[in-house]
Tab-separated table of C-alpha atoms and ligand atoms in Angstrom:
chain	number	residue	atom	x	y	z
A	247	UNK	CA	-33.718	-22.699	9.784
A	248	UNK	CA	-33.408	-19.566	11.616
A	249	UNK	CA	-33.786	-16.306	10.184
A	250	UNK	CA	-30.290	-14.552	9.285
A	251	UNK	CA	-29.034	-12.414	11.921
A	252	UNK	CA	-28.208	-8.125	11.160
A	253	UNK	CA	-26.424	-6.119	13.752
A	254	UNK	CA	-27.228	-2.283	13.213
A	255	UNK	CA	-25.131	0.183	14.658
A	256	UNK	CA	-26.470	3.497	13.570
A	257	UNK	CA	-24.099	5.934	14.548
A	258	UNK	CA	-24.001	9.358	14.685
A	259	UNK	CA	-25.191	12.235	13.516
A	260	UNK	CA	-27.642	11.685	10.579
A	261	UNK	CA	-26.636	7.554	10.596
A	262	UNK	CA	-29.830	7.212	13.281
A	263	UNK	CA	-32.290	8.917	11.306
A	264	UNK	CA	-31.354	7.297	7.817
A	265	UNK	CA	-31.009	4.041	10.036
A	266	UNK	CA	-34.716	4.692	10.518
A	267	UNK	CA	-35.524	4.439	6.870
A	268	UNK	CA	-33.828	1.058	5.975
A	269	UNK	CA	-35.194	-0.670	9.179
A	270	UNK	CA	-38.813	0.183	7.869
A	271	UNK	CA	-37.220	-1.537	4.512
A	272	UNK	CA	-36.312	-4.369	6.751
A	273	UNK	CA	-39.897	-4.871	8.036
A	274	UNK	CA	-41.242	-4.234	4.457
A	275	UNK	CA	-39.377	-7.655	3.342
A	276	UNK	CA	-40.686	-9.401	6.188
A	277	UNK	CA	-44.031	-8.578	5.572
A	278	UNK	CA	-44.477	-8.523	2.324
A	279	UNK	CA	-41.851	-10.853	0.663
A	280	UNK	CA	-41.199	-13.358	3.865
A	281	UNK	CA	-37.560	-12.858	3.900
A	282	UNK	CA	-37.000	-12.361	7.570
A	283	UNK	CA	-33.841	-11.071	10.267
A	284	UNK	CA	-33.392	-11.385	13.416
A	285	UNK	CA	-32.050	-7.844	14.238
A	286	UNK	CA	-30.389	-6.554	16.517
A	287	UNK	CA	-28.996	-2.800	17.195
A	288	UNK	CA	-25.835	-1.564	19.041
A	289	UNK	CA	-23.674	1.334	19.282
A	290	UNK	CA	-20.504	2.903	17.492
A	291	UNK	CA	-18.336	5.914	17.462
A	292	UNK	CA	-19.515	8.593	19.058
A	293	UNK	CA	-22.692	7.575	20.179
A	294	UNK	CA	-20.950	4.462	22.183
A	295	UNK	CA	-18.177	6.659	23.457
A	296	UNK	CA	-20.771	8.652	25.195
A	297	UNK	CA	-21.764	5.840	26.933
A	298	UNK	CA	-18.837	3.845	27.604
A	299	UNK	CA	-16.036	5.576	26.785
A	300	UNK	CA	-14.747	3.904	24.267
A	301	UNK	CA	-16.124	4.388	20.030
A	302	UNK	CA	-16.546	0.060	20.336
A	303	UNK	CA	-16.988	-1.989	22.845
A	304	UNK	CA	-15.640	-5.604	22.732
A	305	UNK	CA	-18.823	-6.908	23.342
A	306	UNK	CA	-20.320	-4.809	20.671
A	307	UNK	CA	-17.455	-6.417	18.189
A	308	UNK	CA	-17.781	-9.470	19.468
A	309	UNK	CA	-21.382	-9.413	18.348
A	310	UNK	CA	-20.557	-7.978	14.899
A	311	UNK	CA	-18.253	-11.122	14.571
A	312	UNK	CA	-21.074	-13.372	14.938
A	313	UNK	CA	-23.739	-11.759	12.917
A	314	UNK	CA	-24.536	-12.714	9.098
A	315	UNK	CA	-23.850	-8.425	8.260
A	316	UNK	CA	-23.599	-5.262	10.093
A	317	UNK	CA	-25.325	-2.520	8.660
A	318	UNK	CA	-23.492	0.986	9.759
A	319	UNK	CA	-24.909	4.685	9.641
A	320	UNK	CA	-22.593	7.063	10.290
A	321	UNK	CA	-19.681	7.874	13.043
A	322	UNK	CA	-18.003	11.268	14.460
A	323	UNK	CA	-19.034	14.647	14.852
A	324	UNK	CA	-17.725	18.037	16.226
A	325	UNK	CA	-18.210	16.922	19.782
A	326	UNK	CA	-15.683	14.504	19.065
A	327	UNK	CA	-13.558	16.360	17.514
A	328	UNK	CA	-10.598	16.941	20.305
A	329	UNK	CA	-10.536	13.508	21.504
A	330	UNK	CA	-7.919	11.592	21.760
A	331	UNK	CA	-6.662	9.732	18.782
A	332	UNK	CA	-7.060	5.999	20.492
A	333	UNK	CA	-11.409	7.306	21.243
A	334	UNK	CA	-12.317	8.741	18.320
A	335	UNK	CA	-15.225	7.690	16.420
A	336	UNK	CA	-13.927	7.186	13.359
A	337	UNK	CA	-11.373	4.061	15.848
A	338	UNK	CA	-14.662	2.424	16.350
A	339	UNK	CA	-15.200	1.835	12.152
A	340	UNK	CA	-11.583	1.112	11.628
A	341	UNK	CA	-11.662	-1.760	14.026
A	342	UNK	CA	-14.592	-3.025	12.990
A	343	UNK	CA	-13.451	-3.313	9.398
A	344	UNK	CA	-10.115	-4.508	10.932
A	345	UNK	CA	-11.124	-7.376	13.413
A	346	UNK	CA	-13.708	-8.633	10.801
A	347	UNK	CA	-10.668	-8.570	7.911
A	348	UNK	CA	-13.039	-6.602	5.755
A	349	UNK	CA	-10.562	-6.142	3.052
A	350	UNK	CA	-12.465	-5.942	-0.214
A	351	UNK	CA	-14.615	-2.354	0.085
A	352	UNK	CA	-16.828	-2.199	-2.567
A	353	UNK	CA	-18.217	1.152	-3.323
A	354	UNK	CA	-20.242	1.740	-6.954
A	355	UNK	CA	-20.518	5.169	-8.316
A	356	UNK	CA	-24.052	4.987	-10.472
A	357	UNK	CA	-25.338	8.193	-11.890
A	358	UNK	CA	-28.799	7.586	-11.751
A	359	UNK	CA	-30.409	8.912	-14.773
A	360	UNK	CA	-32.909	11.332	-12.930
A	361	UNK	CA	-29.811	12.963	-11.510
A	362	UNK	CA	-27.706	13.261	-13.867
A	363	UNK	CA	-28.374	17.243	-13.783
A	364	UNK	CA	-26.950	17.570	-10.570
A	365	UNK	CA	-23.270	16.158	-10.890
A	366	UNK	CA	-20.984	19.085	-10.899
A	367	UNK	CA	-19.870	17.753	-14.099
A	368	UNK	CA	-21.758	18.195	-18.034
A	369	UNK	CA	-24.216	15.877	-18.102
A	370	UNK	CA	-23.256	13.807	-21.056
A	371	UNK	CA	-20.087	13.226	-19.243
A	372	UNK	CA	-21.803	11.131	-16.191
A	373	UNK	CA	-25.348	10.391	-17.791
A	374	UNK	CA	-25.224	6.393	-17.361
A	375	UNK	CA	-22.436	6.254	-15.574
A	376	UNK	CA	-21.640	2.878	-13.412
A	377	UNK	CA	-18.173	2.253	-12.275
A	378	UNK	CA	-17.288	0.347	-9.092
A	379	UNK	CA	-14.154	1.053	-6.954
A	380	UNK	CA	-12.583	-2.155	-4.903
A	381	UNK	CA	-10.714	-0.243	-2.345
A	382	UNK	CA	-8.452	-1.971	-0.582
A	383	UNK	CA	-9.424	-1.232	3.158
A	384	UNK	CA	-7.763	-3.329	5.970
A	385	UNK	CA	-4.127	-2.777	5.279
A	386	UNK	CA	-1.887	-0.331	3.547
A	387	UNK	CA	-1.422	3.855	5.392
A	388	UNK	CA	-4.663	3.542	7.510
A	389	UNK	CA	-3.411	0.717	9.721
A	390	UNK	CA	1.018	0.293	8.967
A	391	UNK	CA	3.526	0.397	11.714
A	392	UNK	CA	5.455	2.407	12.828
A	393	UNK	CA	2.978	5.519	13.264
A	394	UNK	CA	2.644	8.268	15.289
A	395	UNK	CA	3.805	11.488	16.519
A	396	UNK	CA	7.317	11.986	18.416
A	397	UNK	CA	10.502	14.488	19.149
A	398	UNK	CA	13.422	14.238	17.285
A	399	UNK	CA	15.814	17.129	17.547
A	400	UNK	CA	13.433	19.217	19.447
A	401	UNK	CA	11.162	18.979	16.909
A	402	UNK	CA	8.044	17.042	16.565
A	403	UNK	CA	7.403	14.338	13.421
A	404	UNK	CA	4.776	12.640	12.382
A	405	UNK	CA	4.561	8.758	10.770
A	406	UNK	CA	2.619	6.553	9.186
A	407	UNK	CA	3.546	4.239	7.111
A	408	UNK	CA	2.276	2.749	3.798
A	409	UNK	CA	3.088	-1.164	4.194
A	410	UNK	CA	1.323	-4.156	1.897
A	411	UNK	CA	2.088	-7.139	1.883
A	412	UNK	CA	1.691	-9.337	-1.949
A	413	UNK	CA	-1.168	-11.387	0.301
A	414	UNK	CA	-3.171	-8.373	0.798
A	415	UNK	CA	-2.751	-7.278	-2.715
A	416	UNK	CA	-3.742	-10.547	-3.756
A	417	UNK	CA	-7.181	-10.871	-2.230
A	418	UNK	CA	-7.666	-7.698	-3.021
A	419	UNK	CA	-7.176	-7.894	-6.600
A	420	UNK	CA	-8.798	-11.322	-6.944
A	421	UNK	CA	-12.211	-9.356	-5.730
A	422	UNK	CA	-11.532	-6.819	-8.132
A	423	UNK	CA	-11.245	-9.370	-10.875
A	424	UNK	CA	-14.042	-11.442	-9.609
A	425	UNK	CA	-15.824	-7.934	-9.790
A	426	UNK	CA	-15.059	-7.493	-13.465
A	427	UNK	CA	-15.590	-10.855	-14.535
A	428	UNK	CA	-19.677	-10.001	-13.450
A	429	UNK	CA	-19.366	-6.817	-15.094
A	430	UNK	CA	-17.618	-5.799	-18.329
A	431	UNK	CA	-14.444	-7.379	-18.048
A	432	UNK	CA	-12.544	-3.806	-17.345
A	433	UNK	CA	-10.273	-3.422	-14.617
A	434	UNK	CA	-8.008	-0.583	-14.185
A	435	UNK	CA	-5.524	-1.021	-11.092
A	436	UNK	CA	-4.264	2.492	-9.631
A	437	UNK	CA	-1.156	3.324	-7.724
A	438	UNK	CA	1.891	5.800	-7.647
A	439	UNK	CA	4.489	3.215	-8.747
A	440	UNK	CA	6.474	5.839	-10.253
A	441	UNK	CA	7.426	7.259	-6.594
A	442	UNK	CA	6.155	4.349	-3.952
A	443	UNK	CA	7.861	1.040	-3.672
A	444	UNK	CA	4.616	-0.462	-2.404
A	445	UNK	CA	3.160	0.626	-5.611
A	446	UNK	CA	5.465	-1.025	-7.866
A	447	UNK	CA	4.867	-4.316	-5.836
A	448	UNK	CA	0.999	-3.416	-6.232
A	449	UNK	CA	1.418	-2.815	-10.071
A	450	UNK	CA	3.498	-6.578	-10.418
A	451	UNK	CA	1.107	-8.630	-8.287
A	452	UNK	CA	-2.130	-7.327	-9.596
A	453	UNK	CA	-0.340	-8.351	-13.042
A	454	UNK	CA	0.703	-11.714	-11.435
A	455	UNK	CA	-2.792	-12.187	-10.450
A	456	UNK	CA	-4.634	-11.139	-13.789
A	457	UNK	CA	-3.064	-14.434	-15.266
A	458	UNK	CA	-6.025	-16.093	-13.457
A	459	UNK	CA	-8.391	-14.024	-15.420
A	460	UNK	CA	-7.200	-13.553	-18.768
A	461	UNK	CA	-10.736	-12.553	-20.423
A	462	UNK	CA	-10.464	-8.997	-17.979
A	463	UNK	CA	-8.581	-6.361	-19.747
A	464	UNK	CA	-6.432	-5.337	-17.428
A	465	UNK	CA	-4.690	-1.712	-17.409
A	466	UNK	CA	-2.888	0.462	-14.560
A	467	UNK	CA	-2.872	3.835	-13.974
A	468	UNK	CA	-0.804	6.290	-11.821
A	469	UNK	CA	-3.641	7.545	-9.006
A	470	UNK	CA	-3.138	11.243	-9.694
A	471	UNK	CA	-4.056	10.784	-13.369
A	472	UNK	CA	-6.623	8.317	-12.094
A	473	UNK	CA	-8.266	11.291	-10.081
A	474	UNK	CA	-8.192	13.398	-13.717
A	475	UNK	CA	-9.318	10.691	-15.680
A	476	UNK	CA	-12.464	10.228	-12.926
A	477	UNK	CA	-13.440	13.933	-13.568
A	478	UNK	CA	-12.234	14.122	-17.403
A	479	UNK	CA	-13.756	10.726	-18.631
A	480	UNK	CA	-15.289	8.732	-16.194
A	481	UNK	CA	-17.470	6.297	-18.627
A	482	UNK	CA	-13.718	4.999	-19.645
A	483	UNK	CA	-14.225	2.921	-16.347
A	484	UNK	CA	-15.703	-0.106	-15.296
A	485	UNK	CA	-13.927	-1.720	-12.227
A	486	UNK	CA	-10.722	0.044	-10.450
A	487	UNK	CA	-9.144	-1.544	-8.023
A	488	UNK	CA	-7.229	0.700	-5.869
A	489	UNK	CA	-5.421	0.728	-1.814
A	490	UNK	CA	-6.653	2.102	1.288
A	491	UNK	CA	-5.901	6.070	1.250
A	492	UNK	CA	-6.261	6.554	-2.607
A	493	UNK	CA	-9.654	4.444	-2.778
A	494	UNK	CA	-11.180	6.869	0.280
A	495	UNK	CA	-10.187	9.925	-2.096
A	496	UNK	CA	-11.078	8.247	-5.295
A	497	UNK	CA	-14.220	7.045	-4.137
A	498	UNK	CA	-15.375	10.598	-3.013
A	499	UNK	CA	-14.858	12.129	-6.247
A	500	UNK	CA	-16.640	8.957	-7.772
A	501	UNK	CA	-19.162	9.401	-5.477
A	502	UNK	CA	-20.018	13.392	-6.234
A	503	UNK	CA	-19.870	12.511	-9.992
A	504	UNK	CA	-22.918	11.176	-9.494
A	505	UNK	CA	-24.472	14.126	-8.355
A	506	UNK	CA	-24.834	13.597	-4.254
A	507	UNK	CA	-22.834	11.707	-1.632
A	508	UNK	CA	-26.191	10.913	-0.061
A	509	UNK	CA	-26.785	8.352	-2.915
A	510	UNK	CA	-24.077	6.100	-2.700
A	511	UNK	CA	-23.797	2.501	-0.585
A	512	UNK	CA	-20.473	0.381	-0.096
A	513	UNK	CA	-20.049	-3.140	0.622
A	514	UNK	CA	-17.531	-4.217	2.645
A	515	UNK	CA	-16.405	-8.247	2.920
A	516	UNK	CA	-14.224	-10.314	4.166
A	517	UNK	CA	-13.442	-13.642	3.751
A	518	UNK	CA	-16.596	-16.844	3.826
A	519	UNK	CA	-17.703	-17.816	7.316
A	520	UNK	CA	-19.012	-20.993	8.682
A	521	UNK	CA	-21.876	-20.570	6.852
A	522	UNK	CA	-20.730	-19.376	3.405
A	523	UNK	CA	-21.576	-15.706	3.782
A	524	UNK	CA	-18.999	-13.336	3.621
A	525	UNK	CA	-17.753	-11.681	6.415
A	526	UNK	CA	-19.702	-8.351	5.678
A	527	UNK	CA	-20.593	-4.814	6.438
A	528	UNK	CA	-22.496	-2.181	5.070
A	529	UNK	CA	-22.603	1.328	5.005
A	530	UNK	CA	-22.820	4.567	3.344
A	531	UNK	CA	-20.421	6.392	2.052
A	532	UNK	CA	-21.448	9.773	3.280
A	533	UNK	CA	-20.845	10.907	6.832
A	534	UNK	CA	-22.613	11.629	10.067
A	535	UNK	CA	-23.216	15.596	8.535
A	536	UNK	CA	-23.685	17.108	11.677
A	537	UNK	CA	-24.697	20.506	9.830
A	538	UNK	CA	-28.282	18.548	9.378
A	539	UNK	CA	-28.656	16.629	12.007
A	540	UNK	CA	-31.588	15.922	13.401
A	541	UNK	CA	-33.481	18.242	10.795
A	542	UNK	CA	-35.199	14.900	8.821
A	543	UNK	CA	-33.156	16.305	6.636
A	544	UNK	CA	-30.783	13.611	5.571
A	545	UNK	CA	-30.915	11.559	2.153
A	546	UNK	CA	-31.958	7.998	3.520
A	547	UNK	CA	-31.331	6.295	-0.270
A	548	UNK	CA	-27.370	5.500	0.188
A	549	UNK	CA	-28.560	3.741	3.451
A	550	UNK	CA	-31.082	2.227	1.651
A	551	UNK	CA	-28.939	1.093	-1.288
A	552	UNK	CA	-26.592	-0.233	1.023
A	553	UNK	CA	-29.030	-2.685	2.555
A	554	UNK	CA	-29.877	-3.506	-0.928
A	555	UNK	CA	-26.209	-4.589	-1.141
A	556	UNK	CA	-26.830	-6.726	1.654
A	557	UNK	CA	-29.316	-8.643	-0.033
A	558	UNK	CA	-27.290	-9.181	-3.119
A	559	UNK	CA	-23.911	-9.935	-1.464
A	560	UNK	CA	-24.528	-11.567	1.800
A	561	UNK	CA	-27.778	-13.018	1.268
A	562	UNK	CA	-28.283	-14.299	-2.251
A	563	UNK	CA	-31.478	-12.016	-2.863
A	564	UNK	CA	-30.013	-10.201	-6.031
A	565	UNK	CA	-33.203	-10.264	-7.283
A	566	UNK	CA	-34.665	-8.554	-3.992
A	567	UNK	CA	-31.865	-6.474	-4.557
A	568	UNK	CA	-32.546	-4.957	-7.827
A	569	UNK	CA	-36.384	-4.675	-7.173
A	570	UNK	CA	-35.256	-2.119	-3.929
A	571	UNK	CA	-32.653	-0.418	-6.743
A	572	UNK	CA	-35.218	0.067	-9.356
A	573	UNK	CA	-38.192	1.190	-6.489
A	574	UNK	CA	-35.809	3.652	-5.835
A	575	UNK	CA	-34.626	4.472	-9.414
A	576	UNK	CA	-39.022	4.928	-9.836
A	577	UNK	CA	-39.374	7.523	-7.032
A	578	UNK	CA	-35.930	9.869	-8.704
A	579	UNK	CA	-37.743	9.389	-11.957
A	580	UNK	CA	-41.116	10.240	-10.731
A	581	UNK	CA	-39.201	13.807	-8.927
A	582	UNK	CA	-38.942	12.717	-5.519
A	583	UNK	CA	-36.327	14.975	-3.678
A	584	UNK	CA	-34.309	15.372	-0.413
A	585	UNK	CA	-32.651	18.667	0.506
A	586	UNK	CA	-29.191	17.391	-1.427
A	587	UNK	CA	-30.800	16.623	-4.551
A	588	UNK	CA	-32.463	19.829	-5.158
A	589	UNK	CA	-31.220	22.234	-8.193
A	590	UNK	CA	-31.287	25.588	-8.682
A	591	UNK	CA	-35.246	25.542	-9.610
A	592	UNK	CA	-36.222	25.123	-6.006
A	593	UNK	CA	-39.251	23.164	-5.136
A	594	UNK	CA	-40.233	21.466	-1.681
A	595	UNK	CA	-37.806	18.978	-0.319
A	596	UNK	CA	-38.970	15.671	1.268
A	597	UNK	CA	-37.880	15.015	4.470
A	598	UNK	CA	-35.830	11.780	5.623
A	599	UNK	CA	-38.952	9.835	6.806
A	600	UNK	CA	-41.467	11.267	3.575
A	601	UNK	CA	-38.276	9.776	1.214
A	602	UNK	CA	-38.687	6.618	3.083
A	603	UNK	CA	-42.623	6.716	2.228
A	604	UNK	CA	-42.660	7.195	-1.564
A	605	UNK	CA	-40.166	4.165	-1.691
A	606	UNK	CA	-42.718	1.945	0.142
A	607	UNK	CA	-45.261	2.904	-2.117
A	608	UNK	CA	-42.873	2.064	-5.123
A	609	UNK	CA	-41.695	-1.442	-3.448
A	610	UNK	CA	-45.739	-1.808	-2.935
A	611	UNK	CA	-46.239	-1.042	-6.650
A	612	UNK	CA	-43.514	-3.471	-7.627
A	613	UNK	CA	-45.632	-6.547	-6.596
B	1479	IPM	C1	-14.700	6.358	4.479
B	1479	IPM	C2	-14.421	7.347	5.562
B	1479	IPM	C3	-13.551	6.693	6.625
B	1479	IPM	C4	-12.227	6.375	5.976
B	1479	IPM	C5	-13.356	7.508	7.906
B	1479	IPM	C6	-14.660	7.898	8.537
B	1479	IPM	C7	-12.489	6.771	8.890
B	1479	IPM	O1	-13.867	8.504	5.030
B	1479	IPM	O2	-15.237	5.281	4.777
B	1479	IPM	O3	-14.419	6.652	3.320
B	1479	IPM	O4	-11.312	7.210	5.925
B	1479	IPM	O5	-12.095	5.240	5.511
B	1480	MG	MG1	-13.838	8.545	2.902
């Protein structure tokens, strides 16, 4: 059988040089645990506009279409910034996630215990803290029609449009229950159905679908509140299932609960292919941060994590999976450090590449 195929597409800004780290990962598993890919590396965003013009190429998403995951850095940057809409880096993600019908984006929010010091919130409030936010991402204000910018009365408006249909609820929701059904059987479904339409049909068919699942307890919450309740009580959580625009904001404050955005992965899948796998991607959920580029600077872990994801969802190696999660959870413990996870004591930070040595040396000590 041959090995199973990974398309990386690093990015910008920092995604190359945390890119670095999880590729020496990669080779790690093929040398020491026999789990082989066939990779293969590409461009995206900014990086591929540079070169062709365009943040994607089709061949370049033709190629993510065939491969068994993508693994994605980072896109966009200040260069970028006064491009046209249709070019900029950020068009090259969307489509991805788009053409692959990525619609189920997983993103946990895990306050390791070695960092529970550095959330901007008391640390009793986030110490053990693991909630996971199903964000809805291949439908709802990112991608509705119409949209744009025109004149009317000498005056220029702007559209978009928040439209879902009960199918794309539906999947949705039966990945957030799915979700909760691994987990502890908590699911708490956010929307503004007190002003939205679309929300009220989000609120019925997430009830609809919780028939199928009747051991989750099953709640809903307005997302303002939601966004209050994440900094006021967070460990009331366990799985929240939530749409496009409100899961990017709520999973941003999940993420700096947990004390950096550098530390947190996401999932991204789509429906089974050929093969069984999920359609999949995987990436962090912090940004190209061009105000470090290039330093070795960068927190490689949510990179790292997300590969970890990788092995659990699209290749059946939870077990690989945890022992990457728990190398890394060793090395936080033990005081290891990048720039964003130092506190007001100071010390030495370790640079991109040294972060990406002491977790060898853990997944070394873990055999
Ligand atoms: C995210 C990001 C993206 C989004 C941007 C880069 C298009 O913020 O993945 O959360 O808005 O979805
Ligand atoms: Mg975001």
């Amino acid at each position: 059988m041959s090995n199973p195929s990974l398309l990386i597409l690093a990015g910008d800004g920092i995604g190359p040089e945390v890119m670095d780290q999880v590729k020496r990962i990669i080779g790690w598993y093929g040398d020491k645990r026999g789990l082989n890919f066939d990779v293969s590396e590409d461009l995206v965003g900014g990086a591929a506009y540079d070169k062709h013009g365009v943040p994607l190429t089709d061949e370049t998403m033709a190629k993510a279409q065939e491969v068994d995951a993508v693994l994605l850095g980072a896109v966009g940057g200040p260069a970028y910034d006064n491009l046209d809409f249709s070019v900029k880096p950020e068009r090259g993600l969307l489509r991805l996630r788009k053409e692959m019908d990525l619609f189920a984006n997983l993103r946990p929010a895990q306050c390791f215990d070695a960092l529970a010091d550095f959330s901007s919130l008391k640390k009793d409030i986030v110490a053990g803290l693991d909630i996971m936010i199903v964000r809805e991402l291949t439908s709802g204000v990112y991608f509705g029609e119409p949209r744009g910018i025109h004149i009317e009365d000498n005056m220029r408006v702007g559209i978009n449009t928040q439209r879902y249909t009960e199918a794309e609820i539906e999947r949705g929701a039966r990945a957030a229950f799915d979700m909760a059904m691994k987990r502890n059987k908590k699911l708490c479904s956010m929307e503004k159905a007190n002003v939205m339409e679309s929300g009220i049909l989000w609120r019925d068919v997430v009830t609809e679908v919780h028939a199928d699942y009747p051991e989750v307890e099953l709640t809903h919450m307005y997302a303002d509140n939601g966004a209050m309740q994440l900094v006021r009580a967070p460990k009331q959580f366990d799985v929240i299932y939530t749409d496009n625009l409100f899961g990017d904001i709520l999973s941003d404050c999940a993420a700096m609960l947990t004390g950096s955005l550098g530390m947190l992965p996401s999932a991204s899948l789509g429906s089974p292919m050929a093969n069984g796998r999920p359609k999949a991607m995987y990436e962090p959920v912090h940004g190209s941060a061009p105000d470090i580029t290039g330093q070795e600077k960068a927190n490689p872990i949510a990179c790292i994590l997300s590969f970890a994801m990788a092995l659990r969802y699209s290749f059946d190696q939870g077990e690989e999976a945890t022992r990457l999660e728990a190398a890394i959870e060793k090395v936080l413990a033990d005081g290891a450090r990048t720039g964003d996870l130092m506190g007001p004591e100071g010390g030495t930070p370790l640079s991109t590449s040294q972060m990406g040595d002491v977790i060898l040396a853990a997944l070394d000590a873990s055999l």
